[in-house]
């Protein structure tokens, strides 16, 4: 079986790692195509290096642009690339513009598409990720939802007969990395410091960054923590802070460049809490047993909220200190699987081709 994975943005490199290992372990051919959506060294290359993913077979070098321009550039490049490699599967990940472009390119030339992380919904139709995931699910031949709730969304949209719950591949890589950094802690940035308690923050969603008043509200909210906040700044956040001339000069706020994946896991495990608008980080905090505040009106990962580890604070109006210090009990419930989802993914790809004959 020849599988062509299309990735382009940071969270997709993380999901690619366990899938790559599982495909290679079972003797399949894996072609990796990078759209070039994320291109900074610390947003892309370090993930390939640290997670043991080989160099992509092709890089379309698309870079940043408006949604339409970025997606269109990917679409034409991907059609040529898929035709060139002639895979049995195009495998797409999550909900970025790279995901949608790959699904659209493949469906038009009748190459089977499998969507990893299918069925997630925020029900917020203003989010670019929500358009991407709904359109990708409906274009795909095989849907691989991570959870029972994601499966129920697909059922509601009439897609259940194309879907199989496989668990969450991010759990595979998060647990493996947690165990690895426990043995061998990664080298952290030189000014990281390691004795004082701290909290981790990341903010990058358009809804939080692209309006100056909203961005100022979010930055002020981070600064309201009595414990140091280490902001791992996505390029979009840095660009918008400087464009809108928003003050970040607060005694408890410190800014760092994005971390590599092992550094991030190490940083979260040793932190006192997380404040974020990232889907991936909400779930990683949960998996690592660290409380989280999500600065959004809704979350796709509702299990983290239901189990008491994640609190949505859309209006930045509830005390950071109170939420993050609330007592919590560790329960032995694993809504995201136990860390073997990538093997299930490979089995489902094999089974579908076998049944098709
Ligand atoms: C994208 C995904 C989002 C995902 C996020 C993870 C879409 C619609 N959004 O958002 O779902 O959670 O990746 O990070 O696909 N930039 C750089 N260097 C880079 C990458 C981006 O400077 O390597 C800057 C550019 O100024 C660009 C901006 O960041 O305009 C936004 O990048 P883009 O890839 O369009 O979206 P993200 O916000 O990263």
mmCIF file of C-alpha atoms and ligand atoms in Angstrom:
data_model
loop_
_atom_site.group_PDB
_atom_site.id
_atom_site.type_symbol
_atom_site.label_atom_id
_atom_site.label_comp_id
_atom_site.label_asym_id
_atom_site.label_seq_id
_atom_site.Cartn_x
_atom_site.Cartn_y
_atom_site.Cartn_z
ATOM 1 C CA UNK A 1 0.000 0.000 0.000
ATOM 2 C CA UNK A 2 1.318 3.434 -0.922
ATOM 3 C CA UNK A 3 0.009 6.220 1.341
ATOM 4 C CA UNK A 4 0.593 9.877 0.546
ATOM 5 C CA UNK A 5 0.292 12.123 3.627
ATOM 6 C CA UNK A 6 -0.248 15.829 3.133
ATOM 7 C CA UNK A 7 0.894 18.099 5.980
ATOM 8 C CA UNK A 8 1.691 21.776 6.211
ATOM 9 C CA UNK A 9 1.174 23.209 9.687
ATOM 10 C CA UNK A 10 2.809 22.506 13.030
ATOM 11 C CA UNK A 11 0.127 20.302 14.657
ATOM 12 C CA UNK A 12 0.102 18.088 11.566
ATOM 13 C CA UNK A 13 3.802 17.272 11.895
ATOM 14 C CA UNK A 14 3.081 15.994 15.423
ATOM 15 C CA UNK A 15 0.250 13.759 14.164
ATOM 16 C CA UNK A 16 2.345 12.574 11.215
ATOM 17 C CA UNK A 17 5.082 11.096 13.435
ATOM 18 C CA UNK A 18 3.191 8.102 14.921
ATOM 19 C CA UNK A 19 1.392 7.433 11.624
ATOM 20 C CA UNK A 20 4.720 7.327 9.775
ATOM 21 C CA UNK A 21 6.175 4.800 12.251
ATOM 22 C CA UNK A 22 3.066 2.609 12.131
ATOM 23 C CA UNK A 23 3.015 2.568 8.305
ATOM 24 C CA UNK A 24 6.725 1.751 8.028
ATOM 25 C CA UNK A 25 6.462 -0.947 10.742
ATOM 26 C CA UNK A 26 3.809 -2.703 8.669
ATOM 27 C CA UNK A 27 5.944 -2.519 5.500
ATOM 28 C CA UNK A 28 3.951 0.137 3.643
ATOM 29 C CA UNK A 29 5.323 2.889 1.439
ATOM 30 C CA UNK A 30 4.805 6.372 2.882
ATOM 31 C CA UNK A 31 5.145 9.509 0.761
ATOM 32 C CA UNK A 32 5.226 12.785 2.727
ATOM 33 C CA UNK A 33 4.155 16.000 1.027
ATOM 34 C CA UNK A 34 4.682 19.321 2.850
ATOM 35 C CA UNK A 35 2.620 22.198 1.478
ATOM 36 C CA UNK A 36 4.965 24.785 3.021
ATOM 37 C CA UNK A 37 2.127 26.500 4.963
ATOM 38 C CA UNK A 38 4.461 26.696 7.970
ATOM 39 C CA UNK A 39 8.016 27.422 6.908
ATOM 40 C CA UNK A 40 9.874 28.943 9.895
ATOM 41 C CA UNK A 41 12.589 26.619 11.188
ATOM 42 C CA UNK A 42 11.007 26.396 14.644
ATOM 43 C CA UNK A 43 7.478 25.919 13.241
ATOM 44 C CA UNK A 44 8.463 23.090 10.884
ATOM 45 C CA UNK A 45 12.004 21.645 10.574
ATOM 46 C CA UNK A 46 12.550 21.014 14.292
ATOM 47 C CA UNK A 47 9.436 18.814 14.392
ATOM 48 C CA UNK A 48 10.719 16.577 11.605
ATOM 49 C CA UNK A 49 14.101 16.356 13.350
ATOM 50 C CA UNK A 50 12.840 15.696 16.902
ATOM 51 C CA UNK A 51 10.026 13.319 15.999
ATOM 52 C CA UNK A 52 12.125 11.161 13.675
ATOM 53 C CA UNK A 53 10.137 11.976 10.529
ATOM 54 C CA UNK A 54 12.112 11.737 7.256
ATOM 55 C CA UNK A 55 12.486 14.740 4.941
ATOM 56 C CA UNK A 56 9.316 15.267 2.893
ATOM 57 C CA UNK A 57 9.335 13.719 -0.602
ATOM 58 C CA UNK A 58 7.990 17.029 -1.908
ATOM 59 C CA UNK A 59 7.651 20.547 -0.511
ATOM 60 C CA UNK A 60 5.325 22.913 -2.356
ATOM 61 C CA UNK A 61 6.741 25.988 -0.580
ATOM 62 C CA UNK A 62 3.383 27.751 -0.554
ATOM 63 C CA UNK A 63 3.993 30.039 2.473
ATOM 64 C CA UNK A 64 1.644 32.649 3.954
ATOM 65 C CA UNK A 65 -1.195 34.379 2.120
ATOM 66 C CA UNK A 66 -4.923 35.016 2.502
ATOM 67 C CA UNK A 67 -7.065 31.890 2.874
ATOM 68 C CA UNK A 68 -8.090 31.798 -0.802
ATOM 69 C CA UNK A 69 -4.630 32.507 -2.206
ATOM 70 C CA UNK A 70 -2.939 30.049 0.152
ATOM 71 C CA UNK A 71 -5.476 27.259 -0.482
ATOM 72 C CA UNK A 72 -5.481 27.822 -4.248
ATOM 73 C CA UNK A 73 -1.687 27.647 -4.481
ATOM 74 C CA UNK A 74 -1.735 24.351 -2.572
ATOM 75 C CA UNK A 75 -4.545 22.940 -4.679
ATOM 76 C CA UNK A 76 -2.757 23.190 -8.007
ATOM 77 C CA UNK A 77 0.564 21.963 -6.578
ATOM 78 C CA UNK A 78 -1.129 19.019 -4.876
ATOM 79 C CA UNK A 79 -2.952 17.832 -7.979
ATOM 80 C CA UNK A 80 0.359 17.488 -9.866
ATOM 81 C CA UNK A 81 2.029 15.837 -6.875
ATOM 82 C CA UNK A 82 -0.742 13.278 -6.298
ATOM 83 C CA UNK A 83 -0.767 12.366 -9.996
ATOM 84 C CA UNK A 84 3.038 12.036 -9.942
ATOM 85 C CA UNK A 85 3.138 9.626 -6.957
ATOM 86 C CA UNK A 86 -0.100 7.784 -7.837
ATOM 87 C CA UNK A 87 -0.855 6.640 -4.234
ATOM 88 C CA UNK A 88 -3.505 4.166 -3.017
ATOM 89 C CA UNK A 89 -4.477 6.707 -0.354
ATOM 90 C CA UNK A 90 -4.212 10.411 0.273
ATOM 91 C CA UNK A 91 -4.169 10.846 4.057
ATOM 92 C CA UNK A 92 -5.111 14.263 5.446
ATOM 93 C CA UNK A 93 -4.807 15.529 9.011
ATOM 94 C CA UNK A 94 -6.972 17.841 11.119
ATOM 95 C CA UNK A 95 -8.460 21.083 9.895
ATOM 96 C CA UNK A 96 -5.964 23.444 8.279
ATOM 97 C CA UNK A 97 -5.976 24.963 4.816
ATOM 98 C CA UNK A 98 -3.500 22.213 3.828
ATOM 99 C CA UNK A 99 -6.091 19.580 4.847
ATOM 100 C CA UNK A 100 -8.854 21.071 2.729
ATOM 101 C CA UNK A 101 -6.620 21.656 -0.294
ATOM 102 C CA UNK A 102 -5.428 18.035 -0.265
ATOM 103 C CA UNK A 103 -8.943 16.631 0.083
ATOM 104 C CA UNK A 104 -10.224 18.767 -2.756
ATOM 105 C CA UNK A 105 -7.291 17.952 -5.048
ATOM 106 C CA UNK A 106 -7.659 14.199 -4.416
ATOM 107 C CA UNK A 107 -11.445 13.895 -4.674
ATOM 108 C CA UNK A 108 -11.459 15.497 -8.139
ATOM 109 C CA UNK A 109 -9.000 12.954 -9.525
ATOM 110 C CA UNK A 110 -10.696 10.009 -7.779
ATOM 111 C CA UNK A 111 -7.914 9.050 -5.390
ATOM 112 C CA UNK A 112 -9.300 7.662 -2.077
ATOM 113 C CA UNK A 113 -8.989 10.116 0.828
ATOM 114 C CA UNK A 114 -8.788 9.249 4.504
ATOM 115 C CA UNK A 115 -9.332 12.015 7.073
ATOM 116 C CA UNK A 116 -7.559 11.661 10.372
ATOM 117 C CA UNK A 117 -9.254 13.582 13.219
ATOM 118 C CA UNK A 118 -12.598 13.530 11.403
ATOM 119 C CA UNK A 119 -15.820 14.621 13.091
ATOM 120 C CA UNK A 120 -14.507 17.413 15.313
ATOM 121 C CA UNK A 121 -16.887 20.352 15.438
ATOM 122 C CA UNK A 122 -16.857 23.716 17.217
ATOM 123 C CA UNK A 123 -20.211 24.734 15.649
ATOM 124 C CA UNK A 124 -18.644 28.164 15.124
ATOM 125 C CA UNK A 125 -19.041 28.851 11.423
ATOM 126 C CA UNK A 126 -16.730 31.875 11.540
ATOM 127 C CA UNK A 127 -13.657 29.707 12.193
ATOM 128 C CA UNK A 128 -11.594 28.790 9.120
ATOM 129 C CA UNK A 129 -10.876 25.423 10.768
ATOM 130 C CA UNK A 130 -14.618 24.659 10.996
ATOM 131 C CA UNK A 131 -15.082 25.185 7.225
ATOM 132 C CA UNK A 132 -12.012 23.057 6.562
ATOM 133 C CA UNK A 133 -13.103 20.126 8.706
ATOM 134 C CA UNK A 134 -16.714 19.964 7.509
ATOM 135 C CA UNK A 135 -15.768 20.187 3.830
ATOM 136 C CA UNK A 136 -12.963 17.652 4.246
ATOM 137 C CA UNK A 137 -15.213 15.160 6.050
ATOM 138 C CA UNK A 138 -17.793 15.309 3.287
ATOM 139 C CA UNK A 139 -15.170 14.848 0.539
ATOM 140 C CA UNK A 140 -13.444 11.883 2.218
ATOM 141 C CA UNK A 141 -13.921 8.154 1.594
ATOM 142 C CA UNK A 142 -12.762 6.995 5.016
ATOM 143 C CA UNK A 143 -13.308 9.047 8.168
ATOM 144 C CA UNK A 144 -11.136 8.323 11.198
ATOM 145 C CA UNK A 145 -12.686 10.124 14.191
ATOM 146 C CA UNK A 146 -10.660 10.128 17.431
ATOM 147 C CA UNK A 147 -13.582 9.858 19.887
ATOM 148 C CA UNK A 148 -17.176 8.714 20.346
ATOM 149 C CA UNK A 149 -18.345 12.351 20.370
ATOM 150 C CA UNK A 150 -16.627 13.046 17.017
ATOM 151 C CA UNK A 151 -18.338 9.900 15.681
ATOM 152 C CA UNK A 152 -21.722 11.202 16.853
ATOM 153 C CA UNK A 153 -21.203 14.427 14.863
ATOM 154 C CA UNK A 154 -20.479 12.386 11.741
ATOM 155 C CA UNK A 155 -23.586 10.291 12.366
ATOM 156 C CA UNK A 156 -25.679 13.471 12.597
ATOM 157 C CA UNK A 157 -24.340 14.530 9.197
ATOM 158 C CA UNK A 158 -25.129 11.164 7.607
ATOM 159 C CA UNK A 159 -21.470 10.104 7.390
ATOM 160 C CA UNK A 160 -21.390 7.226 9.907
ATOM 161 C CA UNK A 161 -21.166 4.483 7.280
ATOM 162 C CA UNK A 162 -17.805 5.886 6.146
ATOM 163 C CA UNK A 163 -16.404 6.313 9.678
ATOM 164 C CA UNK A 164 -14.489 4.208 12.219
ATOM 165 C CA UNK A 165 -13.326 5.452 15.652
ATOM 166 C CA UNK A 166 -9.556 4.891 15.855
ATOM 167 C CA UNK A 167 -8.534 6.929 18.925
ATOM 168 C CA UNK A 168 -6.319 9.962 18.892
ATOM 169 C CA UNK A 169 -2.837 9.785 17.348
ATOM 170 C CA UNK A 170 -1.755 12.844 19.357
ATOM 171 C CA UNK A 171 -2.139 10.717 22.456
ATOM 172 C CA UNK A 172 0.370 8.229 20.974
ATOM 173 C CA UNK A 173 3.010 10.895 20.444
ATOM 174 C CA UNK A 174 2.257 12.836 23.638
ATOM 175 C CA UNK A 175 2.650 9.781 25.909
ATOM 176 C CA UNK A 176 5.764 8.558 24.070
ATOM 177 C CA UNK A 177 7.365 12.017 24.335
ATOM 178 C CA UNK A 178 6.381 12.383 28.014
ATOM 179 C CA UNK A 179 8.165 9.100 28.786
ATOM 180 C CA UNK A 180 11.216 10.067 26.694
ATOM 181 C CA UNK A 181 11.676 13.498 28.308
ATOM 182 C CA UNK A 182 11.320 11.975 31.754
ATOM 183 C CA UNK A 183 14.439 9.902 30.962
ATOM 184 C CA UNK A 184 16.249 12.628 28.991
ATOM 185 C CA UNK A 185 15.041 16.160 29.687
ATOM 186 C CA UNK A 186 15.499 18.352 26.584
ATOM 187 C CA UNK A 187 17.755 21.384 26.536
ATOM 188 C CA UNK A 188 15.499 24.414 27.144
ATOM 189 C CA UNK A 189 16.063 27.982 25.834
ATOM 190 C CA UNK A 190 18.978 29.627 27.655
ATOM 191 C CA UNK A 191 16.815 32.207 29.463
ATOM 192 C CA UNK A 192 14.125 29.643 30.417
ATOM 193 C CA UNK A 193 14.995 29.420 34.142
ATOM 194 C CA UNK A 194 13.906 26.364 36.097
ATOM 195 C CA UNK A 195 13.208 27.034 39.729
ATOM 196 C CA UNK A 196 10.289 29.488 39.937
ATOM 197 C CA UNK A 197 6.746 28.247 39.282
ATOM 198 C CA UNK A 198 5.325 29.288 35.919
ATOM 199 C CA UNK A 199 2.368 28.817 33.594
ATOM 200 C CA UNK A 200 2.473 28.246 29.837
ATOM 201 C CA UNK A 201 0.444 30.310 27.343
ATOM 202 C CA UNK A 202 -0.076 30.183 23.582
ATOM 203 C CA UNK A 203 -2.440 32.391 21.563
ATOM 204 C CA UNK A 204 -2.700 32.291 17.780
ATOM 205 C CA UNK A 205 -6.348 31.991 16.628
ATOM 206 C CA UNK A 206 -7.566 34.645 14.249
ATOM 207 C CA UNK A 207 -10.559 35.351 16.557
ATOM 208 C CA UNK A 208 -8.115 36.360 19.348
ATOM 209 C CA UNK A 209 -5.327 37.997 17.353
ATOM 210 C CA UNK A 210 -6.887 39.906 14.487
ATOM 211 C CA UNK A 211 -8.898 42.518 16.409
ATOM 212 C CA UNK A 212 -6.780 44.985 18.437
ATOM 213 C CA UNK A 213 -9.301 45.341 21.301
ATOM 214 C CA UNK A 214 -9.703 41.602 21.634
ATOM 215 C CA UNK A 215 -5.954 41.001 21.528
ATOM 216 C CA UNK A 216 -5.371 43.633 24.215
ATOM 217 C CA UNK A 217 -8.060 41.995 26.385
ATOM 218 C CA UNK A 218 -6.369 38.586 26.009
ATOM 219 C CA UNK A 219 -2.878 39.946 26.806
ATOM 220 C CA UNK A 220 -4.220 41.777 29.880
ATOM 221 C CA UNK A 221 -5.893 38.533 30.968
ATOM 222 C CA UNK A 222 -2.620 36.614 30.732
ATOM 223 C CA UNK A 223 -0.927 39.375 32.727
ATOM 224 C CA UNK A 224 -3.527 39.047 35.512
ATOM 225 C CA UNK A 225 -1.923 35.766 36.642
ATOM 226 C CA UNK A 226 -0.025 36.098 39.920
ATOM 227 C CA UNK A 227 2.412 33.419 38.715
ATOM 228 C CA UNK A 228 4.783 34.030 35.802
ATOM 229 C CA UNK A 229 3.300 33.331 32.383
ATOM 230 C CA UNK A 230 5.696 32.062 29.702
ATOM 231 C CA UNK A 231 4.129 32.922 26.362
ATOM 232 C CA UNK A 232 5.322 30.682 23.522
ATOM 233 C CA UNK A 233 4.676 33.172 20.765
ATOM 234 C CA UNK A 234 3.403 32.021 17.373
ATOM 235 C CA UNK A 235 4.577 34.358 14.553
ATOM 236 C CA UNK A 236 0.987 35.574 14.046
ATOM 237 C CA UNK A 237 0.860 36.732 17.717
ATOM 238 C CA UNK A 238 4.159 38.617 17.496
ATOM 239 C CA UNK A 239 3.137 40.250 14.198
ATOM 240 C CA UNK A 240 -0.216 41.439 15.554
ATOM 241 C CA UNK A 241 1.179 42.702 18.889
ATOM 242 C CA UNK A 242 3.645 44.854 17.005
ATOM 243 C CA UNK A 243 1.143 45.956 14.304
ATOM 244 C CA UNK A 244 -1.402 47.096 16.945
ATOM 245 C CA UNK A 245 1.313 48.435 19.290
ATOM 246 C CA UNK A 246 -0.106 46.496 22.247
ATOM 247 C CA UNK A 247 1.828 46.739 25.507
ATOM 248 C CA UNK A 248 3.261 43.478 26.822
ATOM 249 C CA UNK A 249 5.307 45.145 29.499
ATOM 250 C CA UNK A 250 3.968 43.349 32.579
ATOM 251 C CA UNK A 251 6.051 41.898 35.428
ATOM 252 C CA UNK A 252 4.524 38.397 35.098
ATOM 253 C CA UNK A 253 4.703 38.071 31.270
ATOM 254 C CA UNK A 254 7.723 36.595 29.504
ATOM 255 C CA UNK A 255 7.846 35.855 25.782
ATOM 256 C CA UNK A 256 9.679 32.958 24.118
ATOM 257 C CA UNK A 257 9.855 31.587 20.591
ATOM 258 C CA UNK A 258 7.774 28.470 19.872
ATOM 259 C CA UNK A 259 9.301 25.360 21.469
ATOM 260 C CA UNK A 260 10.127 22.030 19.864
ATOM 261 C CA UNK A 261 7.728 19.196 20.742
ATOM 262 C CA UNK A 262 9.914 17.559 23.458
ATOM 263 C CA UNK A 263 10.567 21.021 24.951
ATOM 264 C CA UNK A 264 6.835 21.782 24.935
ATOM 265 C CA UNK A 265 5.907 18.526 26.697
ATOM 266 C CA UNK A 266 8.660 19.094 29.268
ATOM 267 C CA UNK A 267 7.502 22.711 29.782
ATOM 268 C CA UNK A 268 3.859 21.707 30.305
ATOM 269 C CA UNK A 269 4.597 18.781 32.625
ATOM 270 C CA UNK A 270 6.598 21.102 34.885
ATOM 271 C CA UNK A 271 4.131 23.986 34.756
ATOM 272 C CA UNK A 272 1.413 25.044 37.116
ATOM 273 C CA UNK A 273 -1.199 25.436 34.370
ATOM 274 C CA UNK A 274 -1.842 26.339 30.745
ATOM 275 C CA UNK A 275 -3.741 29.201 29.077
ATOM 276 C CA UNK A 276 -4.332 28.722 25.367
ATOM 277 C CA UNK A 277 -6.564 28.909 22.320
ATOM 278 C CA UNK A 278 -4.854 25.930 20.650
ATOM 279 C CA UNK A 279 -6.806 22.716 20.192
ATOM 280 C CA UNK A 280 -3.721 20.544 20.519
ATOM 281 C CA UNK A 281 -2.408 22.185 23.679
ATOM 282 C CA UNK A 282 -5.765 21.904 25.512
ATOM 283 C CA UNK A 283 -5.627 18.182 24.969
ATOM 284 C CA UNK A 284 -1.927 17.839 25.775
ATOM 285 C CA UNK A 285 -2.510 19.645 29.095
ATOM 286 C CA UNK A 286 -5.310 17.162 29.835
ATOM 287 C CA UNK A 287 -3.188 14.142 28.885
ATOM 288 C CA UNK A 288 -0.316 15.417 31.029
ATOM 289 C CA UNK A 289 -2.584 16.128 34.028
ATOM 290 C CA UNK A 290 -2.182 19.922 34.000
ATOM 291 C CA UNK A 291 -5.192 22.297 34.369
ATOM 292 C CA UNK A 292 -6.028 24.498 31.400
ATOM 293 C CA UNK A 293 -7.927 27.692 30.623
ATOM 294 C CA UNK A 294 -9.139 27.983 27.026
ATOM 295 C CA UNK A 295 -9.651 31.520 25.772
ATOM 296 C CA UNK A 296 -12.429 30.665 23.323
ATOM 297 C CA UNK A 297 -16.205 30.485 23.233
ATOM 298 C CA UNK A 298 -16.228 26.777 22.429
ATOM 299 C CA UNK A 299 -13.948 23.781 22.194
ATOM 300 C CA UNK A 300 -13.850 20.747 19.920
ATOM 301 C CA UNK A 301 -12.346 18.723 22.789
ATOM 302 C CA UNK A 302 -15.396 18.804 25.062
ATOM 303 C CA UNK A 303 -14.205 15.770 27.068
ATOM 304 C CA UNK A 304 -11.458 17.919 28.639
ATOM 305 C CA UNK A 305 -14.122 20.306 29.982
ATOM 306 C CA UNK A 306 -16.568 17.585 31.080
ATOM 307 C CA UNK A 307 -13.813 15.883 33.096
ATOM 308 C CA UNK A 308 -12.946 19.137 34.892
ATOM 309 C CA UNK A 309 -9.455 19.848 33.492
ATOM 310 C CA UNK A 310 -10.309 22.571 30.994
ATOM 311 C CA UNK A 311 -12.328 25.764 31.581
ATOM 312 C CA UNK A 312 -13.605 27.967 28.771
ATOM 313 C CA UNK A 313 -13.195 31.656 29.596
ATOM 314 C CA UNK A 314 -14.242 33.437 26.396
ATOM 315 C CA UNK A 315 -14.679 36.850 27.969
ATOM 316 C CA UNK A 316 -11.463 36.843 30.000
ATOM 317 C CA UNK A 317 -13.519 37.586 33.085
ATOM 318 C CA UNK A 318 -12.784 34.744 35.523
ATOM 319 C CA UNK A 319 -9.738 34.749 37.791
ATOM 320 C CA UNK A 320 -6.788 32.872 36.265
ATOM 321 C CA UNK A 321 -5.444 32.073 39.741
ATOM 322 C CA UNK A 322 -8.761 30.702 41.025
ATOM 323 C CA UNK A 323 -9.378 28.452 38.034
ATOM 324 C CA UNK A 324 -5.892 27.015 37.815
ATOM 325 C CA UNK A 325 -5.644 26.260 41.547
ATOM 326 C CA UNK A 326 -9.052 24.558 41.881
ATOM 327 C CA UNK A 327 -8.662 21.037 43.362
ATOM 328 C CA UNK A 328 -9.004 18.285 40.729
ATOM 329 C CA UNK A 329 -9.098 14.530 40.964
ATOM 330 C CA UNK A 330 -7.202 12.283 38.594
ATOM 331 C CA UNK A 331 -9.618 9.753 37.111
ATOM 332 C CA UNK A 332 -8.627 6.758 35.107
ATOM 333 C CA UNK A 333 -10.731 7.735 32.087
ATOM 334 C CA UNK A 334 -9.068 7.859 28.661
ATOM 335 C CA UNK A 335 -11.466 9.434 26.163
ATOM 336 C CA UNK A 336 -8.588 9.844 23.687
ATOM 337 C CA UNK A 337 -7.369 6.241 23.779
ATOM 338 C CA UNK A 338 -4.315 4.744 25.390
ATOM 339 C CA UNK A 339 -1.638 5.627 22.834
ATOM 340 C CA UNK A 340 -2.070 3.079 20.030
ATOM 341 C CA UNK A 341 -4.291 4.973 17.588
ATOM 342 C CA UNK A 342 -1.763 5.055 14.732
ATOM 343 C CA UNK A 343 -1.813 1.246 14.485
ATOM 344 C CA UNK A 344 -5.613 1.371 14.230
ATOM 345 C CA UNK A 345 -5.305 3.950 11.434
ATOM 346 C CA UNK A 346 -3.087 1.625 9.386
ATOM 347 C CA UNK A 347 -5.449 -1.316 9.969
ATOM 348 C CA UNK A 348 -8.433 0.715 8.736
ATOM 349 C CA UNK A 349 -6.563 1.869 5.598
ATOM 350 C CA UNK A 350 -5.634 -1.752 4.816
ATOM 351 C CA UNK A 351 -9.143 -3.083 5.514
ATOM 352 C CA UNK A 352 -10.876 -0.501 3.318
ATOM 353 C CA UNK A 353 -8.637 -1.289 0.317
ATOM 354 C CA UNK A 354 -9.061 -5.031 0.930
ATOM 355 C CA UNK A 355 -12.868 -4.754 1.052
ATOM 356 C CA UNK A 356 -12.948 -2.605 -2.048
ATOM 357 C CA UNK A 357 -11.083 -5.420 -3.843
HETATM 358 C C1 LIG B 1 -2.704 27.357 11.068
HETATM 359 C C2 LIG B 1 -4.055 26.649 11.000
HETATM 360 C C3 LIG B 1 -4.589 26.435 12.412
HETATM 361 C C4 LIG B 1 -3.559 25.733 13.294
HETATM 362 C C5 LIG B 1 -2.263 26.529 13.253
HETATM 363 C C6 LIG B 1 -1.183 25.895 14.100
HETATM 364 C C7 LIG B 1 -5.412 27.222 9.018
HETATM 365 C C8 LIG B 1 -6.619 27.947 8.558
HETATM 366 N N1 LIG B 1 -5.054 27.445 10.312
HETATM 367 O O1 LIG B 1 -2.947 28.653 11.607
HETATM 368 O O2 LIG B 1 -5.747 25.644 12.344
HETATM 369 O O3 LIG B 1 -4.043 25.669 14.610
HETATM 370 O O4 LIG B 1 -1.812 26.621 11.889
HETATM 371 O O5 LIG B 1 -0.105 26.762 14.254
HETATM 372 O O6 LIG B 1 -4.824 26.482 8.273
HETATM 373 N N2 LIG B 1 3.748 32.568 9.931
HETATM 374 C C9 LIG B 1 5.114 32.736 9.948
HETATM 375 N N3 LIG B 1 5.891 31.623 9.848
HETATM 376 C C10 LIG B 1 5.377 30.378 9.730
HETATM 377 C C11 LIG B 1 3.974 30.222 9.709
HETATM 378 C C12 LIG B 1 3.173 31.331 9.814
HETATM 379 O O7 LIG B 1 5.637 33.839 10.066
HETATM 380 O O8 LIG B 1 6.145 29.413 9.658
HETATM 381 C C13 LIG B 1 2.884 33.772 10.105
HETATM 382 C C14 LIG B 1 2.550 34.460 8.812
HETATM 383 O O9 LIG B 1 2.613 35.837 9.020
HETATM 384 C C15 LIG B 1 1.107 34.058 8.543
HETATM 385 C C16 LIG B 1 0.560 33.821 9.951
HETATM 386 O O10 LIG B 1 1.672 33.394 10.722
HETATM 387 O O11 LIG B 1 0.396 35.038 7.874
HETATM 388 C C17 LIG B 1 -0.531 32.778 9.984
HETATM 389 O O12 LIG B 1 -0.085 31.548 9.421
HETATM 390 P P1 LIG B 1 -1.110 30.501 8.758
HETATM 391 O O13 LIG B 1 -0.376 29.259 8.431
HETATM 392 O O14 LIG B 1 -1.916 31.131 7.706
HETATM 393 O O15 LIG B 1 -2.139 30.179 9.909
HETATM 394 P P2 LIG B 1 -1.884 29.831 11.429
HETATM 395 O O16 LIG B 1 -2.356 30.986 12.230
HETATM 396 O O17 LIG B 1 -0.510 29.320 11.715
#
